[in-house]
CSV table of C-alpha atoms in Angstrom, one decimal:
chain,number,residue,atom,x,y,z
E,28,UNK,CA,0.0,0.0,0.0
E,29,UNK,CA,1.8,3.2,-1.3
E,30,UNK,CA,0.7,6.6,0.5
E,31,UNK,CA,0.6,9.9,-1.3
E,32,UNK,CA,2.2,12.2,0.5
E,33,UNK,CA,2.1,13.5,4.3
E,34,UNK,CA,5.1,14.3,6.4
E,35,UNK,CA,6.7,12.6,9.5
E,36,UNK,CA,8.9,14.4,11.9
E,37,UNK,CA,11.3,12.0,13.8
E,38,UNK,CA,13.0,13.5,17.1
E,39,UNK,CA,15.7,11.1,18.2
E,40,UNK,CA,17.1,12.1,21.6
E,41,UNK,CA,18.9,8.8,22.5
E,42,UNK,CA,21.9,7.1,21.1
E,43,UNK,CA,20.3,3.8,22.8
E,44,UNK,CA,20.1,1.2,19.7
E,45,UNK,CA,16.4,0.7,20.8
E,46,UNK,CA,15.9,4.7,20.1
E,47,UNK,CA,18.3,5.0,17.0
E,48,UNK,CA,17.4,1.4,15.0
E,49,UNK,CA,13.3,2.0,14.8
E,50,UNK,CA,14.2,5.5,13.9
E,51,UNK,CA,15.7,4.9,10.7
E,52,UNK,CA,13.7,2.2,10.3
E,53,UNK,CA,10.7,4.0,10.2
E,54,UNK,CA,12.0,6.8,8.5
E,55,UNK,CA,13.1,4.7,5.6
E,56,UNK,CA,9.9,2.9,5.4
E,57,UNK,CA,7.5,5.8,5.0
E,58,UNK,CA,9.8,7.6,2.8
E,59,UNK,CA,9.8,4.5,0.5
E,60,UNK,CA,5.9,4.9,0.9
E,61,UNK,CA,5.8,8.5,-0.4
E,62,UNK,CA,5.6,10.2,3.1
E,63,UNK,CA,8.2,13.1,3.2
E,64,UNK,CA,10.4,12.5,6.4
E,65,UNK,CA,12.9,14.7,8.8
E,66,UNK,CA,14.7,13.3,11.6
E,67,UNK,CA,16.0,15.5,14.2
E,68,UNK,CA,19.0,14.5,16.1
E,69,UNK,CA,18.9,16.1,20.0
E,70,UNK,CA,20.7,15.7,23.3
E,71,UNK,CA,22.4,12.5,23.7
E,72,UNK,CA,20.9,11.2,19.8
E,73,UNK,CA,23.2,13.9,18.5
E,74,UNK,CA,26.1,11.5,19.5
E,75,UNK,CA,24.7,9.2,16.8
E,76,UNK,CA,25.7,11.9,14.1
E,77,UNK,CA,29.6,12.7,15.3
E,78,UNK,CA,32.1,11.3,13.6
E,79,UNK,CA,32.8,7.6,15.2
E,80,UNK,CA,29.0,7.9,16.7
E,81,UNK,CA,27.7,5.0,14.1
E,82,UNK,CA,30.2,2.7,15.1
E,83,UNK,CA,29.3,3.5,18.9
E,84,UNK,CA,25.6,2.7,18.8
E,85,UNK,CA,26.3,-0.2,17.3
E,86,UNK,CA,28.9,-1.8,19.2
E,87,UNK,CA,26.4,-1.5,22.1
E,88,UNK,CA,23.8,-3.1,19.8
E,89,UNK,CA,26.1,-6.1,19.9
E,90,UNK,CA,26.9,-5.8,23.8
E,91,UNK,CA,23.4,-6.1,24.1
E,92,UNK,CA,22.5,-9.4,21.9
E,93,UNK,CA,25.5,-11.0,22.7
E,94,UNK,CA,27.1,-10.6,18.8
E,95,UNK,CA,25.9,-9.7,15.9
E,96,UNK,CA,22.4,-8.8,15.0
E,97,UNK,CA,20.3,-10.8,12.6
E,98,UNK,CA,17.8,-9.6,10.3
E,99,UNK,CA,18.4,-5.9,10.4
E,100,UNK,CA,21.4,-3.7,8.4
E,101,UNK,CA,24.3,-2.2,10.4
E,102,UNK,CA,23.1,1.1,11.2
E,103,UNK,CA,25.5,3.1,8.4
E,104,UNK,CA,23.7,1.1,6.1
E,105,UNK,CA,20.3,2.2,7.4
E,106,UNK,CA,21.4,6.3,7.5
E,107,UNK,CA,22.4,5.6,3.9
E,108,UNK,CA,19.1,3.6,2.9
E,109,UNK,CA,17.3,6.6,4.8
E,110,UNK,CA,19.1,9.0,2.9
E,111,UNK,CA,18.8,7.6,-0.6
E,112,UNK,CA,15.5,7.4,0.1
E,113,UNK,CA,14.9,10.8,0.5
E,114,UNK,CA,14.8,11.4,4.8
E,115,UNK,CA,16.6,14.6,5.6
E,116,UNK,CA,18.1,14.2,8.4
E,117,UNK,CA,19.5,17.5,11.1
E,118,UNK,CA,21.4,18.4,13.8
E,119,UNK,CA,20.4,20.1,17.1
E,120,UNK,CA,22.3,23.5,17.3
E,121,UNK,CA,21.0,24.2,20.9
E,122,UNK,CA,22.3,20.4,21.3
E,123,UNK,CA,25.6,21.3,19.7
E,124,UNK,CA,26.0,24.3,21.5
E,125,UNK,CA,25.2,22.7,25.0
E,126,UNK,CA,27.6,20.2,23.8
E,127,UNK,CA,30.5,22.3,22.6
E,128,UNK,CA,30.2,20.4,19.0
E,129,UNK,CA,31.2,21.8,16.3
E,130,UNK,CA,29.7,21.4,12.3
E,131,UNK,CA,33.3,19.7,11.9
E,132,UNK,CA,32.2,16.9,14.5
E,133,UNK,CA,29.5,16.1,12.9
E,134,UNK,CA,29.2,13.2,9.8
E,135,UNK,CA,29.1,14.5,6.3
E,136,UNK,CA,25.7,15.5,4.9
E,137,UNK,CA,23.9,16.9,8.6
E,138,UNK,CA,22.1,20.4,8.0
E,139,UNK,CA,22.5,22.3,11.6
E,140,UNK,CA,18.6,23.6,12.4
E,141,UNK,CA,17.2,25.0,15.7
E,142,UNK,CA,14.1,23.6,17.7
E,143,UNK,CA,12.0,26.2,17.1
E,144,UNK,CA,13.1,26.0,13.2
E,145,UNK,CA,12.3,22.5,13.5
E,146,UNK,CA,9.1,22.5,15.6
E,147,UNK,CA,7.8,25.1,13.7
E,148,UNK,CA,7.7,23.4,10.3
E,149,UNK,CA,6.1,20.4,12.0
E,150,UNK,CA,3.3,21.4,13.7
E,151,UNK,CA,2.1,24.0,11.6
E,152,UNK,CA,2.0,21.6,8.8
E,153,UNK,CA,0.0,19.6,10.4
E,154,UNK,CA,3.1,17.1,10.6
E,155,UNK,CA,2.9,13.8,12.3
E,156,UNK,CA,5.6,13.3,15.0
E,157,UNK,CA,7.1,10.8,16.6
E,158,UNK,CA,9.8,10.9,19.3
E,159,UNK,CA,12.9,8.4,20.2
C-alpha cells in the first residue's frame, strides 16, 4: 500500500540502539511509501551523528544481543538507505551548543537547524511526529 504524501517528523534524543534502529527504520519505510520525512538529532541522539557515533551505537547493539544482530542492516547502512530514500536528516544546534560540538564533529551531509526552526515546520504543517 503506497501513501501519497504526508510528512513525518522523527526526534531522536537517545543514542540507545532501541531509540536509533526503529528510527531509521521507520523513517526509511515511509519515505519508501511516499511520506516526506525529517529526523531531528537532539541531546544525547546527537552522538549518533559525530564522527565515530555509528560505530558507537552499534557496538552496544552487539553488547546487548550477545554478537551480531540478525535480520536488520548495520546502522551506516540504514542512515544511507534513509538518505537515498529521501529522509533529511539535522542536527540540534542548541544540542551542539550545550555540547560544545562543532559542524566539523559532525558526519558528512547533517544540516544544523534550531528547535524552534524544526518545531515550527512540524506542527504547523500539520506534521505527524514521533519521538525516540
Amino acid at each position: 500500500m503506497m501513501s501519497s504524501g504526508g510528512t513525518l517528523a522523527i526526534i531522536v534524543r537517545s543514542d540507545n540502539p532501541e531509540a536509533v534502529y526503529p528510527a531509521l527504520i521507520i523513517a526509511s519505510t515511509a519515505a519508501s511509501m511516499g511520506v516526506r520525512v525529517e529526523v531531528f538529532f537532539t541531546f544525547w541522539g546527537l552522538r549518533v551523528l559525530l564522527k565515530g557515533g555509528v560505530e558507537g551505537v552499534e557496538r552496544k547493539l552487539r553488547e546487548a544481543l550477545g554478537g551480531e544482530p540478525k535480520g536488520i542492516p548495520p546502522l551506516s547502512m540504514l542512515i544511507e538507505m534513509a538518505r537515498k530514500a529521501g529522509v533529511e536528516i539535522y542536527a540540534c544546534s542548541t544540542t551542539m551548543q550545550a555540547m560544545g560540538i562543532k559542524e566539523t564533529d559532525l558526519m558528512e551531509g547533517c544540516p544544523v537547524v534550531g528547535a524552534a526552526t524544526f518545531v515550527h515546520r512540524h506542527v504547523s504543517g500539520g506534521s505527524r511526529i514521533l519521538v525516540f
